Coordinates of C-alpha atoms and ligand atoms in Angstrom, one line a residue:
Chain A
M1 CA 0.0 0.0 0.0
Q2 CA 1.3 3.4 -1.0
L3 CA 1.7 5.8 1.9
E4 CA 1.1 8.7 -0.4
N5 CA -2.4 7.4 -1.4
L6 CA -3.2 6.7 2.1
Y7 CA -2.5 10.3 3.1
D8 CA -4.6 11.6 0.3
D9 CA -7.6 9.5 1.5
F10 CA -6.9 10.3 5.1
R11 CA -7.7 13.8 5.5
D12 CA -11.5 13.4 5.6
A13 CA -12.3 14.3 2.0
D14 CA -16.0 14.6 2.8
T15 CA -15.5 17.3 5.5
I16 CA -13.2 19.2 3.1
K17 CA -15.8 19.1 0.4
A18 CA -18.5 20.2 2.9
Y19 CA -16.4 23.2 3.7
A20 CA -15.8 23.9 0.0
K21 CA -19.6 24.1 -0.5
I22 CA -20.0 26.4 2.6
I23 CA -17.1 28.7 1.3
A24 CA -18.5 28.8 -2.1
N25 CA -21.8 29.9 -1.0
D26 CA -20.4 32.5 1.4
A27 CA -17.9 33.8 -1.3
K28 CA -20.9 34.9 -3.3
K29 CA -21.6 37.5 -0.8
L30 CA -18.2 39.1 -1.0
K31 CA -18.1 42.6 -2.2
K32 CA -14.5 42.1 -3.7
P33 CA -12.1 39.2 -4.1
I34 CA -10.0 38.6 -1.0
N35 CA -6.4 37.6 -0.8
I36 CA -5.5 35.5 2.2
M37 CA -1.9 35.0 3.3
E38 CA -0.9 31.9 4.9
V39 CA 2.2 32.8 6.9
C40 CA 3.4 29.5 7.6
G41 CA 5.2 27.2 5.1
G42 CA 3.3 24.2 6.7
H43 CA 0.1 25.7 5.5
T44 CA 1.6 26.4 2.1
H45 CA 2.5 22.7 1.9
T46 CA -1.2 21.6 2.9
I47 CA -2.8 24.0 0.5
M48 CA -0.7 23.0 -2.5
K49 CA -0.6 19.1 -1.6
F50 CA -4.4 18.9 -1.3
G51 CA -4.9 21.2 -4.2
L52 CA -7.1 23.5 -2.0
P53 CA -7.0 26.4 -4.5
Q54 CA -9.0 24.3 -6.9
L55 CA -11.7 23.8 -4.4
L56 CA -12.1 27.4 -3.8
P57 CA -14.1 29.8 -5.7
K58 CA -12.0 32.3 -8.0
N59 CA -12.5 35.4 -5.7
I60 CA -10.5 33.8 -2.9
N61 CA -6.9 33.8 -3.5
F62 CA -3.7 32.5 -1.4
I63 CA -0.6 34.5 -1.0
H64 CA 2.1 32.3 0.2
G65 CA 4.0 33.8 3.1
P66 CA 7.6 33.7 4.4
G67 CA 7.0 31.1 7.3
C68 CA 9.6 28.6 6.2
P69 CA 12.8 29.1 8.4
V70 CA 15.0 27.4 5.9
C71 CA 13.8 29.5 3.1
I72 CA 14.4 32.7 4.8
M73 CA 18.0 32.0 5.7
P74 CA 20.2 34.4 3.9
K75 CA 23.4 33.5 2.2
E76 CA 25.5 35.4 4.8
R77 CA 24.2 33.0 7.6
I78 CA 24.7 29.9 5.5
D79 CA 28.2 31.1 4.7
H80 CA 28.8 31.5 8.5
A81 CA 27.6 27.9 9.1
Y82 CA 29.8 26.7 6.2
I83 CA 33.0 28.5 7.5
L84 CA 32.5 27.4 11.0
S85 CA 31.9 23.7 9.9
M86 CA 35.3 23.8 8.0
Q87 CA 37.3 24.6 11.2
S88 CA 39.3 21.4 12.1
D89 CA 38.2 21.3 15.7
V90 CA 34.5 22.1 15.1
I91 CA 31.5 19.8 14.9
L92 CA 28.5 21.9 13.5
V93 CA 25.2 20.6 14.8
T94 CA 21.9 21.7 13.3
L95 CA 18.5 20.4 12.4
G96 CA 18.1 18.4 9.2
D97 CA 16.2 20.9 7.4
M98 CA 19.3 22.9 6.7
I99 CA 21.3 20.3 4.7
K100 CA 20.5 21.5 1.1
V101 CA 20.3 25.4 1.4
P102 CA 23.0 27.0 -0.7
G103 CA 25.2 29.7 0.5
S104 CA 27.8 31.4 -1.5
H105 CA 30.4 28.5 -0.9
G106 CA 27.8 25.7 -1.2
S107 CA 25.5 24.1 1.2
L108 CA 26.3 22.2 4.5
Q109 CA 26.0 19.0 2.4
D110 CA 28.9 20.3 0.3
A111 CA 30.9 21.1 3.3
R112 CA 30.4 17.6 4.6
S113 CA 31.6 16.2 1.3
K114 CA 34.8 18.2 1.8
G115 CA 35.4 16.6 5.1
A116 CA 33.5 18.8 7.5
D117 CA 31.9 17.3 10.5
V118 CA 28.3 18.4 10.1
R119 CA 25.7 16.6 12.2
F120 CA 21.9 16.7 11.7
V121 CA 20.0 16.1 15.0
Y122 CA 16.4 15.4 15.8
S123 CA 16.4 17.5 18.9
P124 CA 18.7 20.3 20.1
L125 CA 19.3 18.4 23.3
D126 CA 21.1 15.8 21.2
S127 CA 24.0 18.2 21.1
I128 CA 24.8 17.5 24.8
Q129 CA 25.6 13.8 24.0
I130 CA 27.8 14.8 21.1
A131 CA 29.7 17.4 23.4
K132 CA 30.3 14.8 26.0
E133 CA 31.6 12.2 23.4
N134 CA 34.0 14.8 21.8
P135 CA 35.6 16.6 24.6
D136 CA 38.4 17.8 22.4
K137 CA 36.0 19.4 19.9
K138 CA 34.0 22.6 19.9
I139 CA 30.4 21.9 19.3
I140 CA 28.5 24.8 17.4
F141 CA 24.8 24.5 17.6
F142 CA 23.4 26.4 14.4
A143 CA 20.0 27.4 15.7
I144 CA 17.2 28.0 13.3
G145 CA 13.5 28.6 13.4
F146 CA 10.6 30.9 14.6
E147 CA 9.2 31.1 18.0
T148 CA 8.4 27.4 17.7
T149 CA 12.0 26.3 18.2
T150 CA 13.6 29.3 20.1
P151 CA 12.5 27.9 23.4
M152 CA 14.0 24.7 22.7
T153 CA 17.3 26.3 21.9
A154 CA 16.9 28.3 25.2
V155 CA 16.5 25.0 27.1
L156 CA 19.8 23.7 25.6
V157 CA 21.5 27.0 26.6
E158 CA 20.2 26.6 30.2
Q159 CA 21.5 22.9 30.3
V160 CA 25.0 23.9 29.0
I161 CA 25.2 26.5 31.7
K162 CA 23.6 24.2 34.4
L163 CA 25.7 21.1 33.5
K164 CA 28.8 23.2 32.9
I165 CA 29.4 21.8 29.6
P166 CA 32.5 23.6 28.3
N167 CA 32.4 22.9 24.6
I168 CA 29.1 24.0 23.2
V169 CA 28.5 27.5 21.5
F170 CA 25.5 28.9 19.6
H171 CA 25.1 30.5 16.3
I172 CA 21.6 31.9 16.6
N173 CA 19.3 32.4 13.6
H174 CA 15.9 32.6 15.4
V175 CA 13.4 35.0 13.9
T176 CA 10.0 36.3 14.8
V177 CA 6.7 36.2 13.1
P178 CA 4.8 39.3 14.0
E179 CA 7.5 41.6 12.9
V180 CA 7.7 40.0 9.4
M181 CA 3.9 40.3 9.0
V182 CA 4.3 43.9 9.7
E183 CA 6.9 44.3 7.2
L184 CA 4.8 42.5 4.5
I185 CA 1.7 44.9 5.0
D186 CA 3.4 48.1 6.1
S187 CA 6.7 48.7 4.2
R188 CA 7.4 49.8 0.8
D189 CA 8.6 47.4 -1.7
V190 CA 12.0 48.3 -3.2
H191 CA 10.9 47.7 -6.8
V192 CA 7.7 49.9 -6.9
D193 CA 7.0 53.5 -6.2
A194 CA 3.7 53.0 -4.4
Y195 CA 3.7 50.2 -2.1
N196 CA 0.7 47.8 -3.1
N197 CA 0.6 44.7 -1.1
Q198 CA -2.5 42.7 -1.6
I199 CA -2.9 40.9 1.8
D200 CA -6.5 41.2 3.1
A201 CA -6.3 38.6 5.9
F202 CA -3.9 36.2 7.5
L203 CA -4.1 32.5 8.4
G204 CA -2.0 32.5 11.6
P205 CA 0.8 29.8 12.1
S206 CA -0.1 26.7 14.0
H207 CA 3.1 25.9 16.0
V208 CA 4.3 29.3 16.6
S209 CA 1.0 30.2 18.1
V210 CA 1.2 27.1 20.4
I211 CA 4.3 28.7 22.0
S212 CA 3.5 32.5 21.8
G213 CA -0.3 32.4 22.0
S214 CA -2.6 34.2 19.6
K215 CA -2.0 37.5 21.6
I216 CA 1.1 38.2 19.3
Y217 CA -1.3 39.0 16.5
D218 CA -3.5 41.4 18.5
K219 CA -2.4 44.4 16.6
F220 CA -3.2 43.2 13.1
P221 CA -7.1 43.4 13.3
K222 CA -6.7 46.6 15.6
E223 CA -4.0 48.5 14.0
Y224 CA -3.7 47.1 10.5
N225 CA -7.3 46.3 9.7
R226 CA -6.4 42.6 8.8
P227 CA -8.2 39.7 10.4
V228 CA -6.2 36.8 11.7
V229 CA -7.4 33.2 12.2
V230 CA -4.9 31.0 13.9
T231 CA -5.3 27.7 12.0
G232 CA -4.1 24.1 12.3
F233 CA -2.1 22.1 9.8
E234 CA -4.6 19.7 8.5
P235 CA -6.6 20.4 5.3
V236 CA -9.8 20.4 7.2
D237 CA -8.3 22.9 9.6
V238 CA -7.2 25.1 6.6
M239 CA -10.8 25.0 5.0
H240 CA -12.2 25.8 8.4
G241 CA -9.9 28.7 9.0
I242 CA -10.7 30.2 5.5
S243 CA -14.4 29.7 6.1
M244 CA -13.9 31.7 9.4
I245 CA -12.1 34.6 7.6
L246 CA -14.9 34.7 5.0
K247 CA -17.5 35.0 7.7
Q248 CA -15.6 38.1 9.2
F249 CA -15.6 39.7 5.8
I250 CA -19.3 39.0 5.2
E251 CA -20.3 40.2 8.7
N252 CA -18.1 43.1 8.5
R253 CA -15.9 42.1 11.4
C254 CA -12.2 42.4 11.7
E255 CA -11.0 40.1 14.5
L256 CA -8.4 37.7 15.9
E257 CA -9.7 34.2 16.1
I258 CA -8.5 30.7 16.8
E259 CA -9.3 27.7 14.7
Y260 CA -6.6 25.4 16.1
K261 CA -8.2 25.5 19.6
R262 CA -7.1 22.1 20.6
V263 CA -3.7 23.4 21.2
V264 CA -3.5 27.2 20.8
T265 CA -4.6 29.6 23.7
Y266 CA -4.5 33.4 23.6
N267 CA -1.7 33.5 26.2
G268 CA 0.4 30.4 24.9
N269 CA 3.0 28.5 26.8
L270 CA 4.2 31.0 29.3
K271 CA 7.2 28.9 30.6
A272 CA 8.5 28.7 26.9
Q273 CA 8.1 32.4 26.6
A274 CA 9.9 33.2 29.9
L275 CA 12.7 30.9 28.6
I276 CA 13.0 33.0 25.5
E277 CA 13.0 36.2 27.4
K278 CA 15.7 34.9 29.7
Y279 CA 18.3 34.0 27.1
F280 CA 17.5 36.1 24.0
Q281 CA 17.3 39.6 23.0
K282 CA 16.1 41.3 19.8
V283 CA 18.6 42.3 17.1
S284 CA 17.7 45.7 15.4
L285 CA 17.7 44.1 11.9
F286 CA 17.7 40.5 10.6
K287 CA 18.1 40.0 6.8
W288 CA 15.5 37.7 5.4
R289 CA 16.5 36.0 2.2
G290 CA 14.1 37.4 -0.4
L291 CA 12.8 40.2 1.8
G292 CA 15.9 42.1 2.9
N293 CA 16.4 43.7 6.2
V294 CA 13.4 43.4 8.7
P295 CA 13.5 45.5 11.8
D296 CA 13.4 43.7 15.1
S297 CA 12.7 40.4 13.6
G298 CA 15.7 38.5 14.7
L299 CA 17.0 37.3 18.1
R300 CA 20.6 36.7 19.5
L301 CA 21.8 35.6 22.9
R302 CA 21.7 38.2 25.7
E303 CA 25.0 40.1 26.3
E304 CA 25.6 38.2 29.5
F305 CA 25.9 34.9 27.5
A306 CA 28.3 36.4 25.0
N307 CA 30.9 33.6 25.8
L308 CA 28.4 31.2 24.3
D309 CA 27.8 33.1 21.2
A310 CA 29.6 31.8 18.2
E311 CA 29.3 35.1 16.5
V312 CA 31.3 36.6 19.2
V313 CA 33.6 33.8 19.8
Y314 CA 34.5 33.4 16.1
K315 CA 34.0 37.0 15.1
D316 CA 37.5 37.0 13.3
I317 CA 36.7 34.4 10.9
L318 CA 32.9 35.4 10.2
P319 CA 32.4 37.7 7.2
I320 CA 29.9 40.6 7.8
A321 CA 29.5 42.0 4.2
E322 CA 26.1 41.7 2.7
I323 CA 25.5 39.4 -0.2
E324 CA 22.8 40.3 -2.8
D325 CA 20.1 38.0 -3.7
H326 CA 20.0 36.9 -7.4
K327 CA 18.8 39.6 -9.7
L328 CA 16.2 37.7 -11.6
C329 CA 14.7 36.3 -8.4
I330 CA 11.3 37.7 -7.5
C331 CA 10.7 36.0 -4.1
G332 CA 10.1 39.4 -2.4
D333 CA 7.4 40.0 -4.8
I334 CA 5.9 36.7 -4.3
L335 CA 6.1 37.0 -0.5
R336 CA 4.3 40.4 -0.8
G337 CA 1.6 38.9 -2.9
M338 CA 2.5 40.9 -6.0
A339 CA 3.6 37.9 -8.2
K340 CA 3.1 34.2 -8.5
P341 CA 6.2 31.7 -8.9
H342 CA 5.5 31.0 -12.5
E343 CA 5.8 34.7 -13.2
C344 CA 9.6 34.4 -12.5
T345 CA 11.6 34.1 -15.7
I346 CA 13.7 31.4 -14.4
F347 CA 11.2 29.4 -12.5
G348 CA 11.6 25.6 -13.4
T349 CA 14.4 26.3 -15.7
A350 CA 17.5 27.7 -14.1
C351 CA 15.8 27.6 -10.7
K352 CA 14.4 24.3 -9.4
P353 CA 14.4 22.3 -6.3
T354 CA 17.7 20.5 -7.3
T355 CA 19.3 23.8 -8.2
P356 CA 17.6 26.4 -6.2
I357 CA 18.5 30.0 -6.8
G358 CA 16.0 32.0 -4.6
S359 CA 14.6 31.4 -1.2
C360 CA 11.3 30.2 -2.2
M361 CA 12.8 27.2 -3.9
V362 CA 15.1 25.8 -1.3
S363 CA 12.8 23.9 0.9
S364 CA 9.6 22.0 0.0
E365 CA 7.5 24.6 1.9
G366 CA 8.7 27.5 -0.1
A367 CA 6.0 28.8 -2.6
C368 CA 8.2 28.1 -5.7
A369 CA 9.1 24.6 -4.6
A370 CA 5.5 23.8 -3.8
Y371 CA 4.3 25.2 -7.2
Y372 CA 7.1 23.2 -8.8
K373 CA 6.1 20.0 -7.0
Y374 CA 2.2 20.4 -7.2
G375 CA 2.0 22.7 -10.4
N376 CA 0.1 20.3 -12.4
L377 CA -2.8 20.8 -9.9
L378 CA -3.2 24.5 -10.8
Chain B
M1 CA 4.1 17.5 6.5
C2 CA 3.5 17.7 10.1
L3 CA 0.8 15.2 11.4
S4 CA 0.9 16.7 14.8
I5 CA 0.1 13.3 16.0
P6 CA -1.2 13.5 19.6
S7 CA 1.0 11.4 22.0
K8 CA -0.1 10.0 25.2
V9 CA 2.0 10.4 28.4
V10 CA 2.7 7.0 29.9
K11 CA 5.5 7.6 32.3
I12 CA 7.2 10.7 34.0
A13 CA 10.8 10.6 35.1
E14 CA 11.5 11.0 38.8
D15 CA 13.2 14.4 38.4
K16 CA 10.2 15.3 36.0
S17 CA 12.8 16.4 33.4
F18 CA 11.4 14.1 30.8
C19 CA 8.4 11.8 30.1
T20 CA 7.9 8.8 28.0
V21 CA 5.0 9.1 25.5
D22 CA 3.2 6.7 23.3
T23 CA 2.7 7.8 19.7
M24 CA 0.4 5.4 18.0
G25 CA 2.0 2.4 19.8
V26 CA 5.6 3.5 19.5
Q27 CA 7.2 4.8 22.8
R28 CA 9.9 7.4 23.2
D29 CA 11.1 10.1 25.4
A30 CA 10.4 13.7 25.3
S31 CA 11.8 16.5 27.4
L32 CA 9.4 18.2 29.9
M33 CA 11.7 21.2 30.3
M34 CA 9.4 23.6 28.4
M35 CA 6.5 22.8 30.7
E36 CA 5.7 24.0 34.2
E37 CA 6.2 21.3 36.7
D38 CA 3.1 19.2 37.4
D39 CA 1.6 20.7 34.4
I40 CA 1.7 17.3 32.6
K41 CA 0.3 14.1 34.0
I42 CA 0.2 10.5 33.1
G43 CA -2.6 9.9 30.6
D44 CA -2.4 13.6 29.2
F45 CA -2.3 14.0 25.4
V46 CA 0.6 16.3 24.3
L47 CA 2.0 17.8 21.2
L48 CA 5.6 16.9 20.4
H49 CA 8.1 19.0 18.6
I50 CA 11.8 18.2 18.1
G51 CA 12.0 16.0 21.3
F52 CA 10.1 18.4 23.4
V53 CA 6.6 18.4 24.9
M54 CA 5.3 21.8 23.5
N55 CA 1.8 21.8 25.1
K56 CA -1.0 19.7 26.4
I57 CA -3.7 18.9 23.8
D58 CA -7.4 19.3 24.7
D59 CA -8.5 15.6 25.6
V60 CA -11.7 15.8 23.7
S61 CA -10.1 17.1 20.4
A62 CA -7.2 14.8 20.9
Q63 CA -9.4 11.8 21.2
E64 CA -11.3 12.8 18.0
S65 CA -7.9 13.1 16.1
L66 CA -6.8 9.7 17.5
D67 CA -9.9 8.0 16.4
T68 CA -9.4 9.3 12.8
Y69 CA -5.7 8.4 12.8
Q70 CA -6.6 4.9 14.3
E71 CA -8.9 4.1 11.4
I72 CA -6.1 4.7 9.0
L73 CA -3.3 3.2 11.0
A74 CA -5.4 -0.1 11.4
L75 CA -4.6 -0.5 7.7
L76 CA -0.9 -0.3 8.2
D77 CA 1.6 -2.9 9.3
E78 CA 4.2 -2.1 11.9
E79 CA 6.9 -1.0 9.4
E80 CA 4.6 1.6 7.8
K81 CA 3.5 2.8 11.2
A82 CA 7.1 3.5 12.2
K83 CA 7.7 5.2 8.9
I84 CA 4.8 7.6 9.5
I85 CA 6.1 8.5 12.9
L86 CA 9.7 8.9 11.5
E87 CA 8.3 11.1 8.9
D88 CA 6.5 13.3 11.3
D89 CA 9.8 13.6 13.3
N90 CA 11.6 14.7 10.1
C91 CA 8.8 17.0 9.0
P92 CA 10.3 19.8 7.1
T93 CA 8.0 22.3 8.6
R94 CA 8.6 21.5 12.2
T95 CA 10.7 24.8 12.8
I96 CA 7.6 26.8 12.6
Ligands
SF4_401 S1 11.7 30.5 -9.1 FE1 13.6 30.7 -8.0 S2 14.5 32.6 -8.7 FE2 12.4 32.6 -9.3 S3 11.3 33.6 -7.6 FE3 11.2 31.5 -7.2 S4 13.1 31.0 -5.9 FE4 13.4 33.1 -6.9

């Protein structure tokens, strides 16, 4: 039995169809078409895999957001990982998602093939065992992810301090969701005179919200006039979330709501939030691949933990110069809802999942990669 | 993609730093260091993420999801079951 087929049957097709009907009926009452951004790459994946755009009426359009931590990693940071991993006394540890992302020297996979000791772990805590087994090596944990994985890195920092482990340091690449949402609706795009983003509403991320609570989106309905519905990962969840957004437009409401109630609350996981607060501070700018510098959207270790910060410890070998994104890549426009992947002139030719050029192609949740894989469904 | 399979807590370590969970019949350990002490009890359903318990799942919804998953998993043999869980662990979207 094929797992793929099973999955396709699995997500309660009848419920999805029922939602499609409700949505089609409600959509007739819309005064103008609406564009919904799913912030999270997990949602992009669900939407494309289950062909949800096909099930929806023409006046509902998806804009695929930047919520893929691998895709948003700029070349500068990948280069750091690469350079660190090439040090003879270093073991670079990271999550498996990072393996293929190309920097200017190549990916971590390439570093590995040149003899670097790069290890991909299931959990950040696995680094402790690696450190104990390799006392003469320096373990560098290359930390990635949104609010979801930041507290896990914080736990590792806490354990390193508590257990007095002398040979683990951290290269921090954690980013935060609300700041990039603000950037997407509030900033001017570099290519156009008048900024014209098309985002009317957001499907809020699932796992980020488990940690942070839905409270982090309070300002979007209030200050930016954009409804947010925090939605789960399953296709039924996504259809339900869309239907909730539609209802808001029809009833002239603009609110923050939670569809994914089984794990998300307004306040979220307070212990995890306290851990983030204890060990991390904001950096004034973090460069997102495809989007450029986004104010206040990145984190670093607090000053008092500078001895654990690889960017401090290894500052002499880590370059700080900015590297341009590829000129033909239009990821920034895609993320702002101003273009679709197939409008990129090198989509599927020079840029494809095996040879990604821009951020949206590097991981399967990126918009371009999802279009490439499931494009025949469109 | 993330299945977000609800896992059931079957054992809690003495120092309460980790617990053993049962994910569709497969048992493994998960860190409790992101949860308040005594937040998690044996029998609770939890959401796992890169080796950590992220949060408790509302029992009623968890049971509903499990029933659905069970129907599907009843069709699978052990090897396929392990594969699903491994795939969930290696989910590319797990960092969000
Ligand atoms: S196809 Fe490649 S180059 Fe074009 S926008 Fe997408 S990621 Fe960028």
